[in-house]
Coordinates of C-alpha atoms in Angstrom, one line a residue:
X1 CA 125.1 125.4 102.1
X2 CA 124.4 123.1 99.2
X3 CA 122.4 120.0 100.0
X4 CA 123.6 116.4 99.8
X5 CA 121.7 116.1 96.5
X6 CA 119.0 113.7 97.6
X7 CA 115.4 114.3 98.6
X8 CA 113.3 111.3 99.1
X9 CA 109.8 110.8 100.3
X10 CA 108.5 114.3 99.6
X11 CA 105.9 113.1 97.0
X12 CA 103.4 112.4 99.7
X13 CA 103.4 115.9 101.1
X14 CA 100.1 117.8 100.7
X15 CA 99.9 120.4 98.0
X16 CA 98.6 123.8 99.1
X17 CA 96.0 125.5 96.9
X18 CA 97.5 128.6 95.3
X19 CA 101.0 127.5 95.8
X20 CA 101.8 127.7 92.1
X21 CA 100.6 131.2 91.2
X22 CA 104.2 132.4 91.1
X23 CA 105.5 129.5 89.0
X24 CA 106.0 129.4 85.2
X25 CA 106.4 126.1 83.4
X26 CA 108.7 126.2 80.5
X27 CA 108.2 123.7 77.6
X28 CA 110.7 123.5 74.7
X29 CA 108.5 122.5 71.7
X30 CA 109.4 121.1 68.4
X31 CA 106.9 119.1 66.2
X32 CA 104.9 117.7 69.1
X33 CA 101.4 118.2 67.7
X34 CA 100.4 114.7 68.5
X35 CA 100.8 115.0 72.3
X36 CA 101.5 118.6 73.3
X37 CA 97.8 119.6 73.8
X38 CA 97.3 116.8 76.3
X39 CA 100.6 117.7 78.1
X40 CA 99.6 121.4 78.4
X41 CA 96.0 120.5 79.5
X42 CA 97.5 118.3 82.2
X43 CA 99.9 121.0 83.4
X44 CA 97.3 123.8 83.5
X45 CA 95.1 121.9 85.9
X46 CA 97.9 122.6 88.5
X47 CA 100.1 125.3 87.0
X48 CA 98.1 128.2 85.4
X49 CA 101.2 129.8 83.8
X50 CA 102.8 127.7 80.9
X51 CA 105.1 129.1 78.2
X52 CA 105.8 126.8 75.2
X53 CA 108.9 127.9 73.2
X54 CA 108.3 126.7 69.6
X55 CA 111.6 125.9 68.0
X56 CA 110.7 126.2 64.4
X57 CA 108.0 123.5 64.3
X58 CA 106.6 122.5 60.9
X59 CA 103.5 120.9 62.1
X60 CA 100.5 122.2 64.1
X61 CA 102.3 122.4 67.4
X62 CA 101.9 126.2 67.8
X63 CA 98.1 126.3 67.2
X64 CA 97.5 123.3 69.5
X65 CA 99.7 124.7 72.3
X66 CA 97.8 128.0 72.2
X67 CA 94.4 126.3 72.1
X68 CA 95.4 124.3 75.2
X69 CA 96.1 127.6 77.0
X70 CA 99.9 128.1 76.8
X71 CA 101.6 131.3 76.0
X72 CA 103.7 130.5 72.8
X73 CA 107.0 132.1 72.0
X74 CA 108.4 131.2 68.6
X75 CA 111.9 130.8 67.1
X76 CA 111.7 131.4 63.3
X77 CA 114.1 128.5 62.7
X78 CA 115.1 125.4 64.7
X79 CA 117.9 126.3 67.1
X80 CA 117.9 123.3 69.4
X81 CA 116.4 122.4 72.8
X82 CA 119.0 124.3 74.8
X83 CA 118.2 127.5 72.9
X84 CA 114.4 127.0 73.5
X85 CA 115.0 126.5 77.2
X86 CA 117.1 129.6 77.4
X87 CA 114.4 131.6 75.6
X88 CA 111.7 130.2 78.0
X89 CA 113.7 130.9 81.1
X90 CA 114.3 134.5 80.1
X91 CA 110.6 135.0 79.2
X92 CA 109.4 133.7 82.5
X93 CA 111.9 135.8 84.5
X94 CA 110.8 138.9 82.7
X95 CA 107.3 138.2 83.8
X96 CA 108.1 137.9 87.4
X97 CA 108.4 134.2 87.9
X98 CA 109.6 133.3 91.4
X99 CA 110.0 129.6 90.4
X100 CA 110.3 127.9 87.0
X101 CA 109.7 124.3 86.0
X102 CA 111.3 122.9 82.9
X103 CA 109.1 120.2 81.4
X104 CA 109.3 118.1 78.3
X105 CA 106.6 118.3 75.6
X106 CA 106.5 114.6 74.7
X107 CA 104.6 113.4 77.7
X108 CA 107.4 111.6 79.5
X109 CA 107.2 113.8 82.7
X110 CA 104.5 113.7 85.3
X111 CA 102.7 116.8 86.6
X112 CA 102.5 115.3 90.1
X113 CA 106.3 115.1 90.2
X114 CA 106.6 118.7 89.1
X115 CA 104.1 119.8 91.7
X116 CA 105.9 117.9 94.5
X117 CA 109.2 119.3 93.5
X118 CA 108.0 122.9 93.6
X119 CA 106.4 122.2 97.0
X120 CA 109.7 120.8 98.3
X121 CA 111.7 123.8 96.9
X122 CA 109.4 126.2 98.8
X123 CA 109.1 124.3 102.0
X124 CA 112.8 123.6 102.3
X125 CA 114.0 126.9 100.8
X126 CA 115.8 125.2 97.9
X127 CA 117.2 127.2 95.0
X128 CA 116.9 124.2 92.6
X129 CA 115.5 120.7 92.6
X130 CA 116.6 118.2 90.0
X131 CA 114.5 115.3 89.0
X132 CA 116.2 111.8 89.0
X133 CA 114.9 108.6 87.6
X134 CA 117.6 106.6 89.5
X135 CA 116.6 107.3 93.1
X136 CA 114.0 104.6 92.9
X137 CA 113.1 101.7 90.6
X138 CA 110.0 103.0 88.9
X139 CA 111.7 104.0 85.7
X140 CA 113.2 101.3 83.5
X141 CA 115.3 102.8 80.8
X142 CA 116.9 99.6 79.6
X143 CA 120.4 98.3 80.3
X144 CA 122.3 100.0 77.5
X145 CA 120.6 103.3 77.9
X146 CA 121.2 103.2 81.7
X147 CA 124.9 102.6 81.1
X148 CA 125.2 105.6 78.8
X149 CA 123.3 107.8 81.2
X150 CA 125.5 106.7 84.1
X151 CA 128.5 107.7 82.0
X152 CA 127.0 111.2 81.6
X153 CA 126.5 111.3 85.4
X154 CA 130.2 110.4 85.9
X155 CA 131.2 113.2 83.5
X156 CA 129.0 115.8 85.4
X157 CA 130.3 114.6 88.8
X158 CA 133.9 114.8 87.6
X159 CA 133.5 118.3 86.2
X160 CA 131.2 119.8 88.9
X161 CA 131.6 117.7 92.0
X162 CA 127.9 117.7 92.4
X163 CA 126.7 114.3 93.6
X164 CA 123.9 113.9 91.1
X165 CA 122.5 110.6 90.1
X166 CA 120.8 111.7 86.8
X167 CA 122.5 114.3 84.7
X168 CA 120.1 114.4 81.8
X169 CA 116.6 114.7 83.3
X170 CA 114.6 117.5 81.8
X171 CA 112.3 117.9 84.8
X172 CA 113.8 120.6 87.0
X173 CA 112.6 123.3 89.4
X174 CA 114.6 126.6 89.5
X175 CA 114.1 129.4 91.9
X176 CA 114.5 132.8 90.2
X177 CA 118.0 133.4 91.6
X178 CA 119.2 130.1 90.4
X179 CA 117.5 130.6 87.0
X180 CA 119.3 133.8 86.5
X181 CA 122.6 131.9 86.7
X182 CA 121.7 129.8 83.6
X183 CA 123.2 130.9 80.3
X184 CA 122.9 127.9 78.0
X185 CA 125.4 127.7 75.2
X186 CA 124.9 124.1 74.2
X187 CA 121.9 124.1 71.9
X188 CA 121.8 120.3 71.5
X189 CA 121.4 117.6 74.2
X190 CA 124.5 118.4 76.2
X191 CA 122.7 121.5 77.5
X192 CA 121.4 119.4 80.4
X193 CA 124.9 118.8 81.8
X194 CA 125.7 122.4 81.2
X195 CA 122.7 123.6 83.2
X196 CA 123.7 121.3 86.1
X197 CA 127.3 122.6 86.0
X198 CA 126.1 126.3 86.0
X199 CA 123.7 125.7 88.9
X200 CA 126.4 123.9 90.8
X201 CA 128.8 126.8 90.6
X202 CA 126.2 129.0 92.4
X203 CA 126.6 127.3 95.7
X204 CA 122.9 127.6 96.3
X205 CA 121.0 124.9 98.3
X206 CA 119.6 122.1 96.2
X207 CA 118.3 118.5 96.2
X208 CA 117.5 115.7 93.8
X209 CA 114.0 114.4 93.7
X210 CA 112.8 110.9 92.7
X211 CA 110.7 111.1 89.6
X212 CA 109.2 108.6 87.2
X213 CA 110.0 108.9 83.5
X214 CA 107.2 107.4 81.3
X215 CA 108.9 106.0 78.2
X216 CA 106.3 105.4 75.5
X217 CA 106.7 104.4 71.9
X218 CA 106.1 108.0 71.0
X219 CA 108.7 109.5 73.3
X220 CA 111.3 107.0 72.3
X221 CA 110.8 107.9 68.6
X222 CA 111.0 111.6 69.4
X223 CA 114.4 111.5 71.1
X224 CA 114.6 108.9 73.9
X225 CA 116.4 106.3 71.8
X226 CA 119.8 104.8 72.8
X227 CA 121.3 106.5 69.8
X228 CA 120.2 109.9 71.0
X229 CA 121.7 109.1 74.4
X230 CA 125.0 108.3 72.7
X231 CA 124.8 111.7 71.0
X232 CA 124.7 113.2 74.5
X233 CA 128.2 111.8 75.2
X234 CA 129.4 113.0 71.8
X235 CA 128.2 116.5 72.6
X236 CA 129.9 116.4 76.0
X237 CA 133.2 115.2 74.6
X238 CA 133.2 118.1 72.1
X239 CA 132.8 120.7 74.9

């Protein structure tokens, strides 16, 4: 049966060496040359298998991602983050991934959260684990942004009946059977709600996991602004 949607307190569980050899981390990548090398370096200390899907970058993102040790798959033109995620998920599944982690390239996600989420998925036999910035008080998105994100949560709850608390968090863990159910059609930011809806229809066991989003001046400039959040609702309304 599907879980209640909340998984609290798992971050303190010990991480077993070798636990992540069957895991691929999928990073959608677009013009992140400033930070992507550090993001991939940080990931590969825990997750040896990382695929970065370059979505038509015009800077040095591809070369930097490769130098940091990621496998790079390239879109010849910019198709949108949803399309990049779909390409990365399909790539990882073809290479035998048992679990996938979706992880943003801009440095706002924490490797320790991703590792703890995979650990929880394996120990509790969960098909997917969704990161939530609203299960504790570590993340401070700002009042207006929080209101808009909560409206997105309301939309997802109404359309899927999943009791999520954070509908647009890019940090997720998908077991292979859950990942195969994902067929992203929304190329822009509404893909996050679309993924949750598709996963919810599987009936597979799941939980939310408390994570911290690290908003920086850089990540805000790259897409974490309030205006971008409003665009999420615009995309959802157009579905």
